[in-house]
Amino acid sequence: MAKNPATTIKELTDRLNGSLGRLSAQQSADIEQSPPRTSSGFSTVGQKQPVPYREKIQKISAEVVDSNPYSRLMALQKMGIVKDYEKIREKTVAVVGVGGVGSVVAEMLTRCGIGKLILFDYDKVEIANMNRLFYQPDQAGLSKVDAAKQTLIHVNPDVQIEVHNFNITTMDNFETFVDRIRHGSLTNGKVDLVLSCVDNFEARMTVNVACNEENQIWMESGVSENAVSGHIQYIEPGKTACFACVPPLVVASNIDERTLKREGVCAASLPTTMAVVAGFLVMNTLKYLLNFGEISHYVGYNALVDFFPRDAIKPNPSCEDSHCQARQKEYEERKTLEKPNIVSTPTHDEPVVHEDNEFEIVLLEDSEEGTATETATSSNLASGLKYAYEPQPNVDQRNDQTPAQIATHDLLISLKDKLIEEAKNKRTK
């Protein structure tokens, strides 16, 4: 005898609900046992030995397949933009500060397949950091360098990541910092580049001192406290102005500083501005490491009008950093040795000589550029840039100033000197 259709439907419904319940319970158990995902791969919070999602790739390939993370990077080589992209795996970059800019820089370099990253920071991840990029809420409480390593190792397990959770401005830590610059590369030699992504004068001066001592090329970056401007700067000891040669360049934001409310207000930050600055910094880094394009000495960013001023500042022969002066001397000696010996070939045609020069016009070689002391006033900078403070005027300029103006300038110089001296002396404490 056939079963009642209503009973059959009820039985089927009960069985289906039971199966769905068991499936849901199994999925919940699987989720609890596996690490939570993040935007950059798998989070490994609480795991001492995070396991990458794939095996390391011994040799990168340009093969266009879904499983090849390097195909679109190697396309730069196939298109003729970069001569040998694979060389990036031999490079080591030290990133000082892995906050809003530095963490994004580290992620970009990791995705580009850099050989090794050395990260320096002493801060911890906080929920207040979530308005910026990279870090996840479940990483709150971890040191930034450890949280960064946990994420980056899953983005690209081919990259070696070394972390140092300390303040580089103390004496002991400064020595370790210098040692890692000197011996931190994949071959235990000098690193290829140092990137400064810190947010304070003291740390920048510490990086400046270390790189001048080691003759290490580095790049500096920063975002303004109102979050609407930022910059990157290429610094080559002896060739370009170091951080102590002239006042730091800042991007003029066309905002009346007197209207900004600072009392009870923390420094502002926008992920947009930080991402733009990080992108410029990594692009300049890739051009330097892989030898393509034009390396920018200074690029500013004014977010209010999408303006990007550029400039280049020569070193100051009177820089108070003795190592900077030594590097300048070495650079000039190298230029003399490398200068080609050009022998002029006589021609049959006599050159045209103009006896009269009514306007006293003098032609200069394109290579002749002024030093920092010749251009160290905001009026001579590229449009949209200014110094954080005006440098000390020359003696002949001071003769035209009133006693009050001279006293004001002396006070500014005294404050600047005090900041520089404190940055140097802090390492001895």
CSV table of C-alpha atoms in Angstrom, one decimal:
chain,number,residue,atom,x,y,z
A,1,MET,CA,0.0,0.0,0.0
A,2,ALA,CA,1.4,3.4,-1.0
A,3,LYS,CA,2.4,5.8,1.8
A,4,ASN,CA,0.4,9.0,2.4
A,5,PRO,CA,1.9,11.7,0.2
A,6,ALA,CA,1.7,14.3,3.0
A,7,THR,CA,3.8,12.0,5.3
A,8,THR,CA,6.4,11.4,2.5
A,9,ILE,CA,6.8,15.2,2.0
A,10,LYS,CA,7.2,15.7,5.8
A,11,GLU,CA,9.8,13.0,6.0
A,12,LEU,CA,11.8,14.5,3.1
A,13,THR,CA,11.6,17.9,4.6
A,14,ASP,CA,12.9,16.7,8.0
A,15,ARG,CA,15.7,14.8,6.3
A,16,LEU,CA,16.7,17.9,4.3
A,17,ASN,CA,16.6,20.1,7.3
A,18,GLY,CA,18.8,17.6,9.2
A,19,SER,CA,21.3,17.5,6.4
A,20,LEU,CA,21.5,21.3,6.2
A,21,GLY,CA,22.0,21.5,9.9
A,22,ARG,CA,24.9,19.0,9.9
A,23,LEU,CA,26.5,20.8,6.9
A,24,SER,CA,26.2,24.2,8.7
A,25,ALA,CA,27.8,22.7,11.8
A,26,GLN,CA,30.6,21.3,9.8
A,27,GLN,CA,31.3,24.6,8.0
A,28,SER,CA,31.3,26.4,11.3
A,29,ALA,CA,33.9,24.0,12.7
A,30,ASP,CA,36.0,24.4,9.6
A,31,ILE,CA,36.0,28.2,9.9
A,32,GLU,CA,36.9,28.0,13.6
A,33,GLN,CA,39.9,25.7,12.8
A,34,SER,CA,41.2,27.8,9.9
A,35,PRO,CA,42.8,31.2,10.4
A,36,PRO,CA,40.6,34.2,9.4
A,37,ARG,CA,41.1,35.8,6.1
A,38,THR,CA,42.4,39.4,5.6
A,39,SER,CA,42.5,41.6,2.6
A,40,SER,CA,46.1,40.6,2.0
A,41,GLY,CA,45.9,36.9,2.5
A,42,PHE,CA,45.4,34.8,5.6
A,43,SER,CA,45.7,36.3,9.1
A,44,THR,CA,48.0,34.3,11.3
A,45,VAL,CA,47.2,35.9,14.7
A,46,GLY,CA,48.1,33.6,17.5
A,47,GLN,CA,50.2,31.3,15.3
A,48,LYS,CA,53.9,31.1,16.0
A,49,GLN,CA,54.7,29.5,12.7
A,50,PRO,CA,52.4,30.9,10.0
A,51,VAL,CA,52.1,28.6,7.0
A,52,PRO,CA,52.2,30.3,3.5
A,53,TYR,CA,49.3,29.5,1.1
A,54,ARG,CA,51.8,28.2,-1.5
A,55,GLU,CA,55.2,26.8,-1.9
A,56,LYS,CA,58.1,29.2,-2.7
A,57,ILE,CA,58.9,29.8,-6.3
A,58,GLN,CA,62.5,29.2,-7.1
A,59,LYS,CA,62.6,31.0,-10.4
A,60,ILE,CA,60.1,33.5,-11.6
A,61,SER,CA,58.5,33.1,-15.0
A,62,ALA,CA,56.7,35.2,-17.5
A,63,GLU,CA,54.3,32.4,-18.3
A,64,VAL,CA,50.8,33.8,-18.4
A,65,VAL,CA,48.8,31.4,-16.2
A,66,ASP,CA,46.4,32.0,-13.3
A,67,SER,CA,48.8,30.3,-10.9
A,68,ASN,CA,51.8,32.6,-11.7
A,69,PRO,CA,51.9,35.7,-9.4
A,70,TYR,CA,54.8,37.1,-11.4
A,71,SER,CA,53.4,37.1,-15.0
A,72,ARG,CA,52.2,40.7,-15.0
A,73,LEU,CA,55.4,41.9,-13.3
A,74,MET,CA,57.5,40.1,-15.9
A,75,ALA,CA,55.4,41.7,-18.6
A,76,LEU,CA,57.4,44.9,-17.9
A,77,GLN,CA,60.5,43.1,-19.1
A,78,LYS,CA,58.8,41.6,-22.1
A,79,MET,CA,57.5,45.0,-23.1
A,80,GLY,CA,61.0,46.5,-22.8
A,81,ILE,CA,60.2,48.8,-19.9
A,82,VAL,CA,62.6,47.0,-17.5
A,83,LYS,CA,65.7,45.2,-18.8
A,84,ASP,CA,65.9,42.5,-16.2
A,85,TYR,CA,63.0,42.4,-13.7
A,86,GLU,CA,64.3,39.2,-12.1
A,87,LYS,CA,67.1,41.2,-10.4
A,88,ILE,CA,64.5,42.5,-7.9
A,89,ARG,CA,64.8,39.2,-6.1
A,90,GLU,CA,68.5,40.0,-5.3
A,91,LYS,CA,67.6,43.3,-3.7
A,92,THR,CA,67.3,44.2,0.0
A,93,VAL,CA,65.3,47.2,1.3
A,94,ALA,CA,65.2,48.4,4.9
A,95,VAL,CA,61.9,50.2,5.8
A,96,VAL,CA,62.0,52.3,8.9
A,97,GLY,CA,58.5,52.9,10.3
A,98,VAL,CA,55.7,50.6,9.2
A,99,GLY,CA,52.7,52.9,10.0
A,100,GLY,CA,50.3,54.4,7.5
A,101,VAL,CA,52.9,54.8,4.8
A,102,GLY,CA,55.6,52.3,5.6
A,103,SER,CA,53.2,49.3,5.9
A,104,VAL,CA,51.7,50.0,2.5
A,105,VAL,CA,55.3,50.4,1.1
A,106,ALA,CA,56.2,47.0,2.5
A,107,GLU,CA,53.1,45.4,1.1
A,108,MET,CA,53.8,46.9,-2.4
A,109,LEU,CA,57.4,45.8,-2.4
A,110,THR,CA,56.4,42.3,-1.3
A,111,ARG,CA,53.9,42.1,-4.1
A,112,CYS,CA,56.6,43.2,-6.5
A,113,GLY,CA,58.8,40.3,-5.4
A,114,ILE,CA,61.6,42.1,-3.5
A,115,GLY,CA,64.3,39.7,-2.3
A,116,LYS,CA,64.3,40.8,1.3
A,117,LEU,CA,62.7,43.4,3.6
A,118,ILE,CA,64.0,44.6,6.9
A,119,LEU,CA,61.3,46.3,9.0
A,120,PHE,CA,62.0,48.7,11.9
A,121,ASP,CA,59.3,50.0,14.3
A,122,TYR,CA,58.6,49.9,18.0
A,123,ASP,CA,54.9,50.7,18.0
A,124,LYS,CA,51.9,48.4,18.3
A,125,VAL,CA,48.8,48.0,16.2
A,126,GLU,CA,45.8,49.9,17.6
A,127,ILE,CA,42.1,50.1,16.7
A,128,ALA,CA,42.9,53.8,16.1
A,129,ASN,CA,45.0,52.7,13.1
A,130,MET,CA,42.1,51.2,11.3
A,131,ASN,CA,41.3,54.4,9.3
A,132,ARG,CA,44.5,53.7,7.5
A,133,LEU,CA,45.6,50.8,5.3
A,134,PHE,CA,47.0,47.3,5.7
A,135,TYR,CA,46.4,46.3,9.4
A,136,GLN,CA,43.4,44.4,10.5
A,137,PRO,CA,41.3,44.8,13.7
A,138,ASP,CA,42.2,41.3,14.9
A,139,GLN,CA,45.9,42.4,14.9
A,140,ALA,CA,45.4,45.0,17.6
A,141,GLY,CA,47.9,44.6,20.4
A,142,LEU,CA,50.6,43.0,18.2
A,143,SER,CA,53.8,44.9,17.4
A,144,LYS,CA,53.5,46.4,14.0
A,145,VAL,CA,56.5,44.6,12.7
A,146,ASP,CA,55.2,41.2,13.8
A,147,ALA,CA,51.7,41.9,12.4
A,148,ALA,CA,53.3,43.1,9.1
A,149,LYS,CA,55.4,39.9,8.8
A,150,GLN,CA,52.4,37.7,9.5
A,151,THR,CA,50.5,39.3,6.7
A,152,LEU,CA,53.3,39.7,4.2
A,153,ILE,CA,54.6,36.2,4.4
A,154,HIS,CA,51.2,35.1,3.0
A,155,VAL,CA,51.1,37.7,0.3
A,156,ASN,CA,54.4,36.4,-1.0
A,157,PRO,CA,56.3,33.6,0.7
A,158,ASP,CA,59.3,34.1,-1.6
A,159,VAL,CA,60.3,37.3,0.2
A,160,GLN,CA,62.6,37.1,3.2
A,161,ILE,CA,61.3,39.4,6.0
A,162,GLU,CA,63.4,40.4,9.0
A,163,VAL,CA,61.8,42.5,11.7
A,164,HIS,CA,63.2,44.6,14.6
A,165,ASN,CA,60.8,45.8,17.2
A,166,PHE,CA,62.8,48.7,18.7
A,167,ASN,CA,63.3,52.5,18.7
A,168,ILE,CA,66.3,53.3,16.4
A,169,THR,CA,67.1,56.6,18.2
A,170,THR,CA,68.6,55.0,21.3
A,171,MET,CA,72.3,54.3,21.4
A,172,ASP,CA,72.2,50.5,21.5
A,173,ASN,CA,69.5,50.2,18.9
A,174,PHE,CA,71.2,52.7,16.7
A,175,GLU,CA,74.3,50.5,16.6
A,176,THR,CA,72.1,47.5,15.6
A,177,PHE,CA,70.3,49.7,13.0
A,178,VAL,CA,73.7,50.7,11.4
A,179,ASP,CA,74.8,47.0,11.5
A,180,ARG,CA,71.7,45.9,9.6
A,181,ILE,CA,72.4,48.6,7.0
A,182,ARG,CA,75.9,47.4,6.7
A,183,HIS,CA,75.3,43.6,6.8
A,184,GLY,CA,71.6,43.1,6.2
A,185,SER,CA,71.5,42.1,2.5
A,186,LEU,CA,70.8,38.6,1.2
A,187,THR,CA,74.6,38.2,0.8
A,188,ASN,CA,75.3,39.6,4.3
A,189,GLY,CA,76.5,42.9,2.7
A,190,LYS,CA,75.2,46.4,2.5
A,191,VAL,CA,71.5,46.8,1.9
A,192,ASP,CA,70.5,48.3,-1.5
A,193,LEU,CA,68.2,51.0,-0.1
A,194,VAL,CA,66.8,52.5,3.1
A,195,LEU,CA,63.3,53.9,3.1
A,196,SER,CA,62.3,56.3,5.9
A,197,CYS,CA,58.6,56.3,6.6
A,198,VAL,CA,58.7,57.8,10.1
A,199,ASP,CA,56.6,60.7,11.4
A,200,ASN,CA,59.0,62.7,13.6
A,201,PHE,CA,62.1,64.8,13.2
A,202,GLU,CA,64.2,62.8,15.6
A,203,ALA,CA,63.8,59.5,13.8
A,204,ARG,CA,64.5,61.2,10.4
A,205,MET,CA,67.7,62.8,11.8
A,206,THR,CA,68.7,59.4,13.1
A,207,VAL,CA,68.3,57.8,9.7
A,208,ASN,CA,70.1,60.7,8.1
A,209,VAL,CA,73.1,60.3,10.5
A,210,ALA,CA,73.3,56.5,9.9
A,211,CYS,CA,73.1,56.9,6.1
A,212,ASN,CA,75.7,59.6,6.0
A,213,GLU,CA,78.0,57.5,8.1
A,214,GLU,CA,77.6,54.5,5.9
A,215,ASN,CA,77.4,56.4,2.6
A,216,GLN,CA,74.0,54.8,2.1
A,217,ILE,CA,71.5,56.0,-0.4
A,218,TRP,CA,68.0,56.4,1.1
A,219,MET,CA,64.6,57.9,0.4
A,220,GLU,CA,62.5,59.9,2.9
A,221,SER,CA,58.8,60.4,2.9
A,222,GLY,CA,56.2,62.1,5.0
A,223,VAL,CA,52.6,63.3,5.2
A,224,SER,CA,51.5,66.6,6.7
A,225,GLU,CA,49.6,66.8,10.0
A,226,ASN,CA,46.5,68.0,8.2
A,227,ALA,CA,46.6,64.9,5.9
A,228,VAL,CA,46.2,66.9,2.7
A,229,SER,CA,49.8,67.0,1.5
A,230,GLY,CA,52.9,64.7,1.4
A,231,HIS,CA,56.2,64.2,-0.2
A,232,ILE,CA,59.0,61.8,-1.1
A,233,GLN,CA,62.7,62.7,-1.4
A,234,TYR,CA,65.8,60.9,-2.8
A,235,ILE,CA,68.9,61.4,-0.8
A,236,GLU,CA,72.4,60.4,-2.0
A,237,PRO,CA,75.1,61.4,0.4
A,238,GLY,CA,77.5,63.9,-1.1
A,239,LYS,CA,75.4,64.4,-4.3
A,240,THR,CA,72.1,65.7,-2.9
A,241,ALA,CA,71.2,67.7,0.2
A,242,CYS,CA,71.0,65.6,3.3
A,243,PHE,CA,68.3,66.1,6.0
A,244,ALA,CA,70.7,68.4,7.9
A,245,CYS,CA,71.9,70.5,4.9
A,246,VAL,CA,68.8,72.7,4.6
A,247,PRO,CA,65.4,72.9,6.3
A,248,PRO,CA,63.0,70.1,5.3
A,249,LEU,CA,60.9,70.9,2.2
A,250,VAL,CA,57.2,70.9,2.7
A,251,VAL,CA,54.3,71.3,0.3
A,252,ALA,CA,52.5,74.5,0.5
A,253,SER,CA,48.8,73.6,1.0
A,254,ASN,CA,47.4,77.2,0.6
A,255,ILE,CA,45.7,76.8,4.0
A,256,ASP,CA,45.9,79.6,6.5
A,257,GLU,CA,47.7,77.9,9.4
A,258,ARG,CA,46.0,80.3,11.8
A,259,THR,CA,42.6,78.8,11.0
A,260,LEU,CA,43.6,75.3,11.9
A,261,LYS,CA,42.2,74.1,15.2
A,262,ARG,CA,45.0,72.2,17.1
A,263,GLU,CA,43.9,72.3,20.7
A,264,GLY,CA,42.6,68.9,21.7
A,265,VAL,CA,43.0,67.6,18.1
A,266,CYS,CA,45.4,64.8,17.1
A,267,ALA,CA,47.2,64.8,13.8
A,268,ALA,CA,44.9,64.0,10.9
A,269,SER,CA,45.4,61.0,8.6
A,270,LEU,CA,43.8,59.9,5.4
A,271,PRO,CA,44.4,56.5,3.7
A,272,THR,CA,44.2,58.3,0.3
A,273,THR,CA,47.1,60.7,0.9
A,274,MET,CA,49.2,57.9,2.5
A,275,ALA,CA,48.5,55.6,-0.4
A,276,VAL,CA,49.6,58.2,-2.9
A,277,VAL,CA,52.8,58.9,-1.0
A,278,ALA,CA,53.5,55.2,-0.6
A,279,GLY,CA,52.9,54.7,-4.3
A,280,PHE,CA,55.3,57.4,-5.3
A,281,LEU,CA,57.9,56.1,-2.9
A,282,VAL,CA,57.7,52.5,-4.2
A,283,MET,CA,57.7,53.7,-7.8
A,284,ASN,CA,60.9,55.7,-7.2
A,285,THR,CA,62.4,52.7,-5.4
A,286,LEU,CA,61.7,50.3,-8.3
A,287,LYS,CA,63.2,52.8,-10.8
A,288,TYR,CA,66.3,53.0,-8.6
A,289,LEU,CA,66.7,49.3,-8.0
A,290,LEU,CA,65.9,48.2,-11.6
A,291,ASN,CA,67.5,51.1,-13.4
A,292,PHE,CA,64.7,52.4,-15.5
A,293,GLY,CA,62.9,55.7,-16.0
A,294,GLU,CA,63.9,58.9,-14.2
A,295,ILE,CA,64.5,58.9,-10.4
A,296,SER,CA,62.8,61.9,-8.8
A,297,HIS,CA,64.8,63.8,-6.3
A,298,TYR,CA,61.7,65.4,-4.7
A,299,VAL,CA,58.0,65.0,-5.4
A,300,GLY,CA,55.4,66.8,-3.4
A,301,TYR,CA,51.6,66.2,-3.4
A,302,ASN,CA,48.9,68.7,-2.6
A,303,ALA,CA,45.7,66.8,-2.3
A,304,LEU,CA,43.5,69.9,-2.3
A,305,VAL,CA,44.3,70.8,-5.9
A,306,ASP,CA,46.0,67.5,-7.1
A,307,PHE,CA,49.3,69.4,-7.6
A,308,PHE,CA,52.7,67.6,-7.7
A,309,PRO,CA,55.6,70.0,-7.4
A,310,ARG,CA,59.1,68.7,-8.1
A,311,ASP,CA,62.6,70.0,-7.2
A,312,ALA,CA,66.2,69.0,-6.5
A,313,ILE,CA,68.4,70.5,-3.9
A,314,LYS,CA,72.2,70.4,-3.9
A,315,PRO,CA,74.2,69.7,-0.7
A,316,ASN,CA,75.3,72.5,1.6
A,317,PRO,CA,79.1,72.7,1.8
A,318,SER,CA,78.7,74.1,5.3
A,319,CYS,CA,76.4,71.3,6.5
A,320,GLU,CA,76.9,70.7,10.2
A,321,ASP,CA,77.0,66.9,9.7
A,322,SER,CA,80.7,66.1,9.3
A,323,HIS,CA,80.0,62.9,7.5
A,324,CYS,CA,77.9,64.8,4.9
A,325,GLN,CA,80.8,67.1,4.3
A,326,ALA,CA,83.1,64.1,3.9
A,327,ARG,CA,80.7,62.5,1.4
A,328,GLN,CA,80.5,65.8,-0.6
A,329,LYS,CA,84.3,65.8,-0.9
A,330,GLU,CA,84.3,62.2,-2.0
A,331,TYR,CA,81.6,62.9,-4.6
A,332,GLU,CA,83.5,65.8,-6.1
A,333,GLU,CA,86.7,63.7,-6.3
A,334,ARG,CA,84.7,61.0,-8.1
A,335,LYS,CA,83.3,63.5,-10.5
A,336,THR,CA,86.8,64.8,-11.3
A,337,LEU,CA,88.1,61.3,-12.0
A,338,GLU,CA,85.1,60.3,-14.1
A,339,LYS,CA,85.1,63.5,-16.1
A,340,PRO,CA,85.9,62.6,-19.8
A,341,ASN,CA,88.9,64.0,-21.4
A,342,ILE,CA,87.4,65.8,-24.3
A,343,VAL,CA,89.8,66.9,-27.0
A,344,SER,CA,88.5,69.6,-29.3
A,345,THR,CA,88.8,69.0,-33.0
A,346,PRO,CA,89.8,72.0,-35.0
A,347,THR,CA,87.5,73.0,-37.9
A,348,HIS,CA,88.2,74.9,-41.0
A,349,ASP,CA,85.4,77.3,-40.3
A,350,GLU,CA,86.3,80.1,-38.0
A,351,PRO,CA,83.8,80.6,-35.1
A,352,VAL,CA,81.6,83.6,-35.2
A,353,VAL,CA,82.8,86.1,-32.6
A,354,HIS,CA,80.5,88.9,-31.5
A,355,GLU,CA,82.6,91.9,-30.3
A,356,ASP,CA,79.6,93.7,-28.8
A,357,ASN,CA,77.7,92.3,-25.9
A,358,GLU,CA,75.5,95.1,-25.0
A,359,PHE,CA,73.4,93.2,-22.5
A,360,GLU,CA,76.3,91.2,-21.0
A,361,ILE,CA,74.7,87.9,-21.7
A,362,VAL,CA,76.6,84.9,-20.3
A,363,LEU,CA,75.8,81.3,-21.4
A,364,LEU,CA,76.0,78.6,-18.7
A,365,GLU,CA,76.4,74.9,-19.2
A,366,ASP,CA,73.3,72.9,-18.6
A,367,SER,CA,75.1,70.8,-16.0
A,368,GLU,CA,76.0,73.8,-13.8
A,369,GLU,CA,73.7,73.7,-10.8
A,370,GLY,CA,73.7,75.8,-7.7
A,371,THR,CA,74.5,74.5,-4.3
A,372,ALA,CA,72.1,74.5,-1.4
A,373,THR,CA,73.5,77.7,0.0
A,374,GLU,CA,72.7,79.4,-3.3
A,375,THR,CA,69.1,78.2,-3.4
A,376,ALA,CA,68.2,78.0,0.3
A,377,THR,CA,65.3,80.4,0.3
A,378,SER,CA,61.7,79.4,-0.3
A,379,SER,CA,61.4,82.0,-3.1
A,380,ASN,CA,63.9,80.0,-5.2
A,381,LEU,CA,62.1,76.7,-4.8
A,382,ALA,CA,59.7,75.2,-7.3
A,383,SER,CA,56.2,76.5,-7.3
A,384,GLY,CA,54.2,74.9,-4.5
A,385,LEU,CA,57.2,74.1,-2.2
A,386,LYS,CA,58.6,75.9,0.8
A,387,TYR,CA,61.0,75.2,3.6
A,388,ALA,CA,59.7,74.2,7.0
A,389,TYR,CA,61.6,77.2,8.3
A,390,GLU,CA,63.8,79.7,6.5
A,391,PRO,CA,67.5,79.0,6.7
A,392,GLN,CA,70.0,81.4,8.3
A,393,PRO,CA,70.7,84.4,6.0
A,394,ASN,CA,74.1,85.3,4.8
A,395,VAL,CA,76.0,88.2,6.5
A,396,ASP,CA,75.3,90.6,3.7
A,397,GLN,CA,71.6,89.9,4.0
A,398,ARG,CA,71.6,90.4,7.7
A,399,ASN,CA,73.0,94.0,7.2
A,400,ASP,CA,69.7,94.9,5.6
A,401,GLN,CA,67.6,93.6,8.5
A,402,THR,CA,66.4,95.4,11.7
A,403,PRO,CA,67.6,94.1,15.1
A,404,ALA,CA,64.2,92.5,15.7
A,405,GLN,CA,64.4,90.6,12.4
A,406,ILE,CA,67.9,89.4,13.2
A,407,ALA,CA,66.9,88.3,16.6
A,408,THR,CA,63.9,86.4,15.2
A,409,HIS,CA,66.2,84.6,12.7
A,410,ASP,CA,68.7,83.8,15.4
A,411,LEU,CA,66.0,82.3,17.5
A,412,LEU,CA,64.8,80.1,14.6
A,413,ILE,CA,68.3,78.9,13.9
A,414,SER,CA,68.8,78.2,17.6
A,415,LEU,CA,65.7,76.1,17.7
A,416,LYS,CA,66.7,74.1,14.6
A,417,ASP,CA,70.2,73.5,16.1
A,418,LYS,CA,68.7,72.4,19.3
A,419,LEU,CA,66.5,69.8,17.5
A,420,ILE,CA,69.4,68.5,15.6
A,421,GLU,CA,71.6,68.3,18.7
A,422,GLU,CA,68.9,66.5,20.6
A,423,ALA,CA,68.5,63.9,17.8
A,424,LYS,CA,72.2,63.3,17.9
A,425,ASN,CA,72.6,63.3,21.7
A,426,LYS,CA,69.6,61.0,22.3
A,427,ARG,CA,71.6,58.1,21.0
A,428,THR,CA,74.1,58.5,23.8
A,429,LYS,CA,71.5,58.2,26.5
